[in-house]
Amino acid sequence: MYTASSSVSAPPRPRTVPAGSGPYPGPAQVGRNRRWAGAVTGPLSGRIDLSGPQGAQLRKAVASVQRICPEFNPVQVMRRSGRSVLLVGTTGRATAVAKCLLDHSPVWVERFRHEIAAYRAFVRHRPPVRVPRLIAADPDDGTLVVERMPGRAAALSRHVAEAPPRADVKAVLGAVTQLNRWRPPAGTFDAPLDYASRIARYHELGLFTDRDRDDLQKLLHGLAHAGGRHGMGQFCHGDALLSNMLLSPAGPVLVDWEHAGWYLPGYDLATLWTVLGDAPVARRRISQHAQAGGPAARDAFLVNLMLVLTREIRTYETAVQRTMREAPPAGSVPVQPGAVSPGEEQRLLLRRLHDDCALARRAVRAAVGTR
């Protein structure tokens, strides 16, 4: 059974869905913060603190970088998490970003290797979008150095809190479209997502009902026999968040390529649709664009959308539960009037994701009914 809503305690909020902003056009139209390479746009300054236990971790990371790129001089810590650390530095007269893996568990090691392989492939086969130039990499040690690209992040959070400017949406959608049309040589990239296995796993976890599973399997079966580009797949970034896109006068720059590969058409568009929950006009444009190729393109987009939305629900279910466990006792921390606590913010986002998933589910059932 579908049990994902069990931990949602936030009260429902009124929500209207403008016509055409859902997973496919309306009747009249038918027929937390991440920063990466280049997100630091100001001049480099400051000094890295290498003292204490965390300093020891940074010293080890710097040593790993300088082993493969001796001219790298660290200047700033861009971001540090339990998984990795990002360092901004100089390489001669140029600036660079170094990414060092801290969590060497198999899943993160594999993703890091995949990202390095993508940057190496871009050296041999240049994609139609701007990407940071590879400077050095060591997949065994978990170290990657790329050029620092100028520009501002299209968003600083995974799910945008307000609609981005129309020009930003146009630039992002244009870059994603260009990338999705690219056909790198066979064998250069693999398929990171096994659709049948993912659907079965979500069903086993109770995230999909029996009908969800059956409907998605029917759409997959139809796509497998559709032939053409829909049957063969589409090259996608795999994590097309606005926070993974830098906007500059020279054009958008895409970063964080650890999920790049072949997917059903529309995977990147489904990701964009998911994170633009408070931008109905942008969603409408994405939906129209995703289904411009006809019924097969529509079906592929809907399969992707159900998987992406369910993954986000699963992620934020875990985040809400963790926040509730770690939250201080009620009344022990003063709250500013009108302020929204992190836990409440997560619950509101989770409520929206459930609404979106219900919308996508209805679209999937309608699509199955037309086959």
GROMACS .gro file of C-alpha atoms in nm:
model
  371
    1MET     CA    1   0.000   0.000   0.000
    2TYR     CA    2   0.098   0.363  -0.042
    3THR     CA    3   0.222   0.466   0.301
    4ALA     CA    4   0.458   0.751   0.226
    5SER     CA    5   0.224   1.013   0.372
    6SER     CA    6   0.226   0.858   0.718
    7SER     CA    7   0.489   1.090   0.865
    8VAL     CA    8   0.345   1.411   0.723
    9SER     CA    9   0.201   1.614   1.009
   10ALA     CA   10   0.176   1.957   0.851
   11PRO     CA   11  -0.180   2.079   0.789
   12PRO     CA   12  -0.290   2.083   0.427
   13ARG     CA   13  -0.239   2.414   0.254
   14PRO     CA   14  -0.468   2.545  -0.019
   15ARG     CA   15  -0.308   2.483  -0.354
   16THR     CA   16  -0.442   2.547  -0.698
   17VAL     CA   17  -0.283   2.401  -1.007
   18PRO     CA   18  -0.299   2.645  -1.300
   19ALA     CA   19  -0.422   2.486  -1.619
   20GLY     CA   20  -0.142   2.331  -1.816
   21SER     CA   21   0.116   2.338  -1.535
   22GLY     CA   22   0.059   1.974  -1.443
   23PRO     CA   23   0.253   1.679  -1.582
   24TYR     CA   24   0.092   1.729  -1.923
   25PRO     CA   25  -0.095   2.015  -2.090
   26GLY     CA   26  -0.458   2.086  -2.006
   27PRO     CA   27  -0.743   2.015  -2.247
   28ALA     CA   28  -0.692   2.341  -2.434
   29GLN     CA   29  -0.326   2.253  -2.499
   30VAL     CA   30  -0.341   1.890  -2.599
   31GLY     CA   31  -0.236   1.805  -2.989
   32ARG     CA   32   1.940   2.197   0.116
   33ASN     CA   33   2.194   2.455  -0.038
   34ARG     CA   34   2.448   2.338  -0.289
   35ARG     CA   35   2.724   2.537  -0.451
   36TRP     CA   36   2.981   2.410  -0.699
   37ALA     CA   37   3.242   2.523  -0.947
   38GLY     CA   38   3.209   2.889  -1.024
   39ALA     CA   39   2.941   2.964  -0.767
   40VAL     CA   40   3.190   3.181  -0.580
   41THR     CA   41   3.190   3.485  -0.804
   42GLY     CA   42   3.387   3.737  -0.597
   43PRO     CA   43   3.765   3.772  -0.576
   44LEU     CA   44   3.951   3.500  -0.391
   45SER     CA   45   4.063   3.599  -0.044
   46GLY     CA   46   4.101   3.463   0.307
   47ARG     CA   47   4.298   3.179   0.458
   48ILE     CA   48   4.204   2.818   0.521
   49ASP     CA   49   4.213   2.717   0.886
   50LEU     CA   50   4.419   2.396   0.902
   51SER     CA   51   4.424   2.367   1.281
   52GLY     CA   52   4.237   2.117   1.495
   53PRO     CA   53   4.073   1.787   1.397
   54GLN     CA   54   3.892   1.938   1.096
   55GLY     CA   55   4.214   2.103   0.989
   56ALA     CA   56   4.380   1.764   0.976
   57GLN     CA   57   4.109   1.647   0.739
   58LEU     CA   58   4.165   1.953   0.521
   59ARG     CA   59   4.542   1.902   0.521
   60LYS     CA   60   4.488   1.550   0.395
   61ALA     CA   61   4.255   1.677   0.124
   62VAL     CA   62   4.500   1.947   0.015
   63ALA     CA   63   4.781   1.691   0.003
   64SER     CA   64   4.568   1.467  -0.220
   65VAL     CA   65   4.499   1.757  -0.457
   66GLN     CA   66   4.862   1.870  -0.473
   67ARG     CA   67   4.974   1.513  -0.543
   68ILE     CA   68   4.791   1.521  -0.878
   69CYS     CA   69   4.808   1.899  -0.931
   70PRO     CA   70   5.127   2.032  -0.765
   71GLU     CA   71   5.058   2.393  -0.867
   72PHE     CA   72   4.723   2.405  -0.682
   73ASN     CA   73   4.727   2.663  -0.404
   74PRO     CA   74   4.416   2.639  -0.179
   75VAL     CA   75   4.253   2.969  -0.087
   76GLN     CA   76   3.897   2.904   0.033
   77VAL     CA   77   3.674   2.621   0.149
   78MET     CA   78   3.368   2.644  -0.074
   79ARG     CA   79   3.171   2.368   0.097
   80ARG     CA   80   3.230   2.084   0.337
   81SER     CA   81   2.994   1.799   0.418
   82GLY     CA   82   3.025   1.451   0.552
   83ARG     CA   83   3.066   1.324   0.198
   84SER     CA   84   3.315   1.565   0.038
   85VAL     CA   85   3.495   1.897   0.061
   86LEU     CA   86   3.524   2.159  -0.214
   87LEU     CA   87   3.828   2.386  -0.222
   88VAL     CA   88   3.879   2.696  -0.433
   89GLY     CA   89   4.238   2.773  -0.525
   90THR     CA   90   4.475   2.895  -0.789
   91THR     CA   91   4.676   2.706  -1.050
   92GLY     CA   92   4.921   2.959  -1.181
   93ARG     CA   93   4.719   3.251  -1.313
   94ALA     CA   94   4.396   3.053  -1.331
   95THR     CA   95   4.152   2.954  -1.058
   96ALA     CA   96   4.029   2.603  -0.996
   97VAL     CA   97   3.794   2.402  -0.780
   98ALA     CA   98   3.907   2.079  -0.615
   99LYS     CA   99   3.660   1.818  -0.497
  100CYS     CA  100   3.787   1.562  -0.246
  101LEU     CA  101   3.587   1.261  -0.134
  102LEU     CA  102   3.568   1.215   0.244
  103ASP     CA  103   3.319   0.928   0.261
  104HIS     CA  104   3.478   0.630   0.087
  105SER     CA  105   3.180   0.399   0.117
  106PRO     CA  106   3.116   0.202  -0.204
  107VAL     CA  107   2.814   0.403  -0.322
  108TRP     CA  108   2.995   0.738  -0.303
  109VAL     CA  109   3.317   0.600  -0.448
  110GLU     CA  110   3.123   0.470  -0.747
  111ARG     CA  111   2.947   0.803  -0.799
  112PHE     CA  112   3.277   0.988  -0.776
  113ARG     CA  113   3.435   0.755  -1.033
  114HIS     CA  114   3.136   0.813  -1.258
  115GLU     CA  115   3.179   1.191  -1.234
  116ILE     CA  116   3.550   1.172  -1.315
  117ALA     CA  117   3.474   0.942  -1.610
  118ALA     CA  118   3.225   1.202  -1.739
  119TYR     CA  119   3.482   1.484  -1.725
  120ARG     CA  120   3.739   1.264  -1.899
  121ALA     CA  121   3.486   1.180  -2.169
  122PHE     CA  122   3.421   1.550  -2.222
  123VAL     CA  123   3.790   1.598  -2.304
  124ARG     CA  124   3.758   1.356  -2.596
  125HIS     CA  125   3.399   1.433  -2.694
  126ARG     CA  126   3.297   1.791  -2.634
  127PRO     CA  127   2.930   1.830  -2.531
  128PRO     CA  128   2.711   2.105  -2.677
  129VAL     CA  129   2.691   2.286  -2.341
  130ARG     CA  130   2.960   2.460  -2.137
  131VAL     CA  131   3.125   2.244  -1.871
  132PRO     CA  132   3.430   2.304  -1.648
  133ARG     CA  133   3.758   2.191  -1.805
  134LEU     CA  134   3.921   1.892  -1.639
  135ILE     CA  135   4.261   1.975  -1.487
  136ALA     CA  136   4.349   1.658  -1.295
  137ALA     CA  137   4.178   1.360  -1.136
  138ASP     CA  138   4.253   1.048  -0.934
  139PRO     CA  139   3.952   0.815  -0.902
  140ASP     CA  140   4.139   0.579  -0.670
  141ASP     CA  141   4.212   0.858  -0.421
  142GLY     CA  142   3.881   1.037  -0.472
  143THR     CA  143   4.019   1.369  -0.600
  144LEU     CA  144   3.900   1.589  -0.886
  145VAL     CA  145   4.028   1.930  -1.000
  146VAL     CA  146   3.842   2.138  -1.261
  147GLU     CA  147   3.858   2.498  -1.372
  148ARG     CA  148   3.653   2.750  -1.181
  149MET     CA  149   3.379   2.878  -1.410
  150PRO     CA  150   3.239   3.231  -1.381
  151GLY     CA  151   2.869   3.283  -1.321
  152ARG     CA  152   2.598   3.273  -1.059
  153ALA     CA  153   2.404   2.966  -0.958
  154ALA     CA  154   2.054   2.961  -1.107
  155ALA     CA  155   1.937   2.873  -0.753
  156LEU     CA  156   2.104   2.813  -0.419
  157SER     CA  157   1.863   2.547  -0.297
  158ARG     CA  158   1.743   2.217  -0.436
  159HIS     CA  159   1.376   2.321  -0.443
  160VAL     CA  160   1.332   2.687  -0.533
  161ALA     CA  161   1.129   2.897  -0.288
  162GLU     CA  162   1.002   3.136  -0.553
  163ALA     CA  163   0.972   3.143  -0.929
  164PRO     CA  164   1.305   3.227  -1.098
  165PRO     CA  165   1.318   3.501  -1.363
  166ARG     CA  166   1.176   3.402  -1.700
  167ALA     CA  167   1.512   3.465  -1.867
  168ASP     CA  168   1.681   3.221  -1.628
  169VAL     CA  169   1.426   2.950  -1.700
  170LYS     CA  170   1.468   3.005  -2.073
  171ALA     CA  171   1.848   2.977  -2.049
  172VAL     CA  172   1.834   2.664  -1.834
  173LEU     CA  173   1.576   2.493  -2.052
  174GLY     CA  174   1.775   2.579  -2.364
  175ALA     CA  175   2.093   2.428  -2.221
  176VAL     CA  176   1.916   2.110  -2.110
  177THR     CA  177   1.753   2.074  -2.450
  178GLN     CA  178   2.088   2.109  -2.626
  179LEU     CA  179   2.241   1.848  -2.400
  180ASN     CA  180   1.953   1.604  -2.447
  181ARG     CA  181   1.997   1.621  -2.825
  182TRP     CA  182   2.362   1.522  -2.799
  183ARG     CA  183   2.460   1.173  -2.911
  184PRO     CA  184   2.802   1.086  -2.768
  185PRO     CA  185   2.971   0.780  -2.920
  186ALA     CA  186   2.841   0.441  -2.814
  187GLY     CA  187   3.010   0.305  -2.503
  188THR     CA  188   3.113   0.649  -2.375
  189PHE     CA  189   2.838   0.659  -2.110
  190ASP     CA  190   2.623   0.393  -1.950
  191ALA     CA  191   2.264   0.392  -1.819
  192PRO     CA  192   2.271   0.485  -1.448
  193LEU     CA  193   1.904   0.399  -1.386
  194ASP     CA  194   1.746   0.054  -1.420
  195TYR     CA  195   1.383   0.154  -1.456
  196ALA     CA  196   1.225  -0.187  -1.401
  197SER     CA  197   1.431  -0.251  -1.087
  198ARG     CA  198   1.359   0.095  -0.946
  199ILE     CA  199   0.986   0.054  -0.998
  200ALA     CA  200   0.993  -0.288  -0.831
  201ARG     CA  201   1.195  -0.153  -0.536
  202TYR     CA  202   0.961   0.140  -0.476
  203HIS     CA  203   0.669  -0.102  -0.487
  204GLU     CA  204   0.836  -0.328  -0.231
  205LEU     CA  205   0.896  -0.026  -0.005
  206GLY     CA  206   0.528   0.067  -0.019
  207LEU     CA  207   0.593   0.386  -0.216
  208PHE     CA  208   0.402   0.255  -0.519
  209THR     CA  209   0.063   0.086  -0.511
  210ASP     CA  210  -0.002  -0.225  -0.716
  211ARG     CA  211  -0.173  -0.009  -0.975
  212ASP     CA  212   0.120   0.237  -0.984
  213ARG     CA  213   0.356  -0.051  -1.057
  214ASP     CA  214   0.130  -0.202  -1.323
  215ASP     CA  215   0.066   0.130  -1.496
  216LEU     CA  216   0.434   0.223  -1.509
  217GLN     CA  217   0.526  -0.122  -1.637
  218LYS     CA  218   0.268  -0.082  -1.915
  219LEU     CA  219   0.420   0.251  -2.017
  220LEU     CA  220   0.769   0.100  -2.009
  221HIS     CA  221   0.655  -0.190  -2.224
  222GLY     CA  222   0.508   0.050  -2.477
  223LEU     CA  223   0.826   0.258  -2.485
  224ALA     CA  224   1.039  -0.052  -2.542
  225HIS     CA  225   0.842  -0.117  -2.860
  226ALA     CA  226   0.818   0.247  -2.969
  227GLY     CA  227   1.154   0.237  -3.146
  228GLY     CA  228   1.334   0.548  -3.261
  229ARG     CA  229   1.495   0.783  -3.017
  230HIS     CA  230   1.240   0.702  -2.745
  231GLY     CA  231   1.334   0.337  -2.741
  232MET     CA  232   1.707   0.409  -2.758
  233GLY     CA  233   1.711   0.663  -2.477
  234GLN     CA  234   1.839   1.015  -2.434
  235PHE     CA  235   2.162   1.154  -2.291
  236CYS     CA  236   2.085   1.343  -1.969
  237HIS     CA  237   2.273   1.528  -1.699
  238GLY     CA  238   2.091   1.311  -1.445
  239ASP     CA  239   2.071   1.575  -1.172
  240ALA     CA  240   1.942   1.881  -1.355
  241LEU     CA  241   1.886   2.103  -1.054
  242LEU     CA  242   1.903   2.480  -1.087
  243SER     CA  243   2.177   2.469  -0.821
  244ASN     CA  244   2.387   2.264  -1.066
  245MET     CA  245   2.368   2.534  -1.333
  246LEU     CA  246   2.570   2.854  -1.345
  247LEU     CA  247   2.443   3.146  -1.546
  248SER     CA  248   2.688   3.381  -1.716
  249PRO     CA  249   2.685   3.618  -2.016
  250ALA     CA  250   2.860   3.347  -2.218
  251GLY     CA  251   2.580   3.099  -2.147
  252PRO     CA  252   2.482   2.841  -1.884
  253VAL     CA  253   2.746   2.609  -1.734
  254LEU     CA  254   2.646   2.264  -1.609
  255VAL     CA  255   2.835   2.109  -1.315
  256ASP     CA  256   2.809   1.797  -1.094
  257TRP     CA  257   2.806   1.519  -1.354
  258GLU     CA  258   2.801   1.217  -1.122
  259HIS     CA  259   2.465   1.094  -1.262
  260ALA     CA  260   2.523   1.163  -1.633
  261GLY     CA  261   2.424   0.896  -1.882
  262TRP     CA  262   2.142   0.747  -2.087
  263TYR     CA  263   1.784   0.770  -1.958
  264LEU     CA  264   1.437   0.759  -2.100
  265PRO     CA  265   1.370   1.091  -2.277
  266GLY     CA  266   1.262   1.368  -2.043
  267TYR     CA  267   1.450   1.271  -1.725
  268ASP     CA  268   1.620   1.609  -1.691
  269LEU     CA  269   1.292   1.786  -1.766
  270ALA     CA  270   1.116   1.578  -1.500
  271THR     CA  271   1.382   1.685  -1.249
  272LEU     CA  272   1.336   2.052  -1.339
  273TRP     CA  273   0.957   2.019  -1.316
  274THR     CA  274   0.989   1.863  -0.971
  275VAL     CA  275   1.208   2.135  -0.817
  276LEU     CA  276   1.008   2.423  -0.967
  277GLY     CA  277   0.704   2.361  -0.748
  278ASP     CA  278   0.636   2.730  -0.691
  279ALA     CA  279   0.682   2.830  -1.057
  280PRO     CA  280   0.365   2.719  -1.243
  281VAL     CA  281   0.447   2.912  -1.560
  282ALA     CA  282   0.789   2.745  -1.584
  283ARG     CA  283   0.629   2.407  -1.517
  284ARG     CA  284   0.379   2.462  -1.796
  285ARG     CA  285   0.660   2.539  -2.037
  286ILE     CA  286   0.856   2.230  -1.930
  287SER     CA  287   0.549   2.006  -1.969
  288GLN     CA  288   0.478   2.135  -2.317
  289HIS     CA  289   0.840   2.095  -2.417
  290ALA     CA  290   0.867   1.742  -2.274
  291GLN     CA  291   0.569   1.619  -2.474
  292ALA     CA  292   0.631   1.795  -2.802
  293GLY     CA  293   0.748   1.462  -2.947
  294GLY     CA  294   0.409   1.295  -2.917
  295PRO     CA  295   0.263   1.013  -2.701
  296ALA     CA  296   0.594   0.829  -2.659
  297ALA     CA  297   0.766   1.143  -2.531
  298ARG     CA  298   0.472   1.202  -2.296
  299ASP     CA  299   0.488   0.849  -2.156
  300ALA     CA  300   0.866   0.866  -2.101
  301PHE     CA  301   0.832   1.200  -1.923
  302LEU     CA  302   0.558   1.064  -1.694
  303VAL     CA  303   0.758   0.754  -1.600
  304ASN     CA  304   1.055   0.975  -1.516
  305LEU     CA  305   0.835   1.216  -1.322
  306MET     CA  306   0.687   0.943  -1.102
  307LEU     CA  307   1.034   0.808  -1.020
  308VAL     CA  308   1.186   1.151  -0.949
  309LEU     CA  309   0.895   1.266  -0.732
  310THR     CA  310   0.893   0.940  -0.534
  311ARG     CA  311   1.269   0.967  -0.476
  312GLU     CA  312   1.222   1.321  -0.345
  313ILE     CA  313   0.939   1.211  -0.116
  314ARG     CA  314   1.155   0.932   0.021
  315THR     CA  315   1.445   1.173   0.078
  316TYR     CA  316   1.237   1.432   0.260
  317GLU     CA  317   1.047   1.172   0.463
  318THR     CA  318   1.386   1.075   0.603
  319ALA     CA  319   1.484   1.439   0.654
  320VAL     CA  320   1.163   1.518   0.846
  321GLN     CA  321   1.206   1.214   1.068
  322ARG     CA  322   1.568   1.311   1.141
  323THR     CA  323   1.469   1.670   1.220
  324MET     CA  324   1.200   1.551   1.459
  325ARG     CA  325   1.448   1.329   1.643
  326GLU     CA  326   1.707   1.606   1.672
  327ALA     CA  327   1.469   1.894   1.747
  328PRO     CA  328   1.500   2.056   2.097
  329PRO     CA  329   1.202   2.032   2.332
  330ALA     CA  330   0.913   2.262   2.249
  331GLY     CA  331   0.954   2.606   2.405
  332SER     CA  332   1.326   2.564   2.479
  333VAL     CA  333   1.431   2.774   2.179
  334PRO     CA  334   1.272   3.117   2.113
  335VAL     CA  335   1.111   3.151   1.771
  336GLN     CA  336   1.074   3.482   1.591
  337PRO     CA  337   0.713   3.576   1.509
  338GLY     CA  338   0.624   3.462   1.158
  339ALA     CA  339   0.938   3.248   1.125
  340VAL     CA  340   0.913   2.896   0.985
  341SER     CA  341   1.124   2.629   1.152
  342PRO     CA  342   1.338   2.398   0.935
  343GLY     CA  343   1.118   2.104   1.030
  344GLU     CA  344   0.802   2.287   0.930
  345GLU     CA  345   0.962   2.397   0.604
  346GLN     CA  346   1.049   2.035   0.524
  347ARG     CA  347   0.696   1.921   0.606
  348LEU     CA  348   0.544   2.186   0.381
  349LEU     CA  349   0.774   2.081   0.099
  350LEU     CA  350   0.683   1.719   0.159
  351ARG     CA  351   0.314   1.808   0.142
  352ARG     CA  352   0.371   1.975  -0.193
  353LEU     CA  353   0.563   1.674  -0.324
  354HIS     CA  354   0.273   1.447  -0.227
  355ASP     CA  355   0.032   1.676  -0.413
  356ASP     CA  356   0.258   1.668  -0.717
  357CYS     CA  357   0.286   1.290  -0.703
  358ALA     CA  358  -0.094   1.258  -0.691
  359LEU     CA  359  -0.111   1.483  -0.998
  360ALA     CA  360   0.148   1.274  -1.181
  361ARG     CA  361  -0.031   0.954  -1.082
  362ARG     CA  362  -0.354   1.076  -1.241
  363ALA     CA  363  -0.162   1.171  -1.555
  364VAL     CA  364  -0.005   0.824  -1.574
  365ARG     CA  365  -0.344   0.657  -1.544
  366ALA     CA  366  -0.486   0.879  -1.815
  367ALA     CA  367  -0.189   0.795  -2.041
  368VAL     CA  368  -0.238   0.422  -1.984
  369GLY     CA  369  -0.605   0.464  -2.070
  370THR     CA  370  -0.518   0.607  -2.410
  371ARG     CA  371  -0.289   0.324  -2.514
   0.00000   0.00000   0.00000
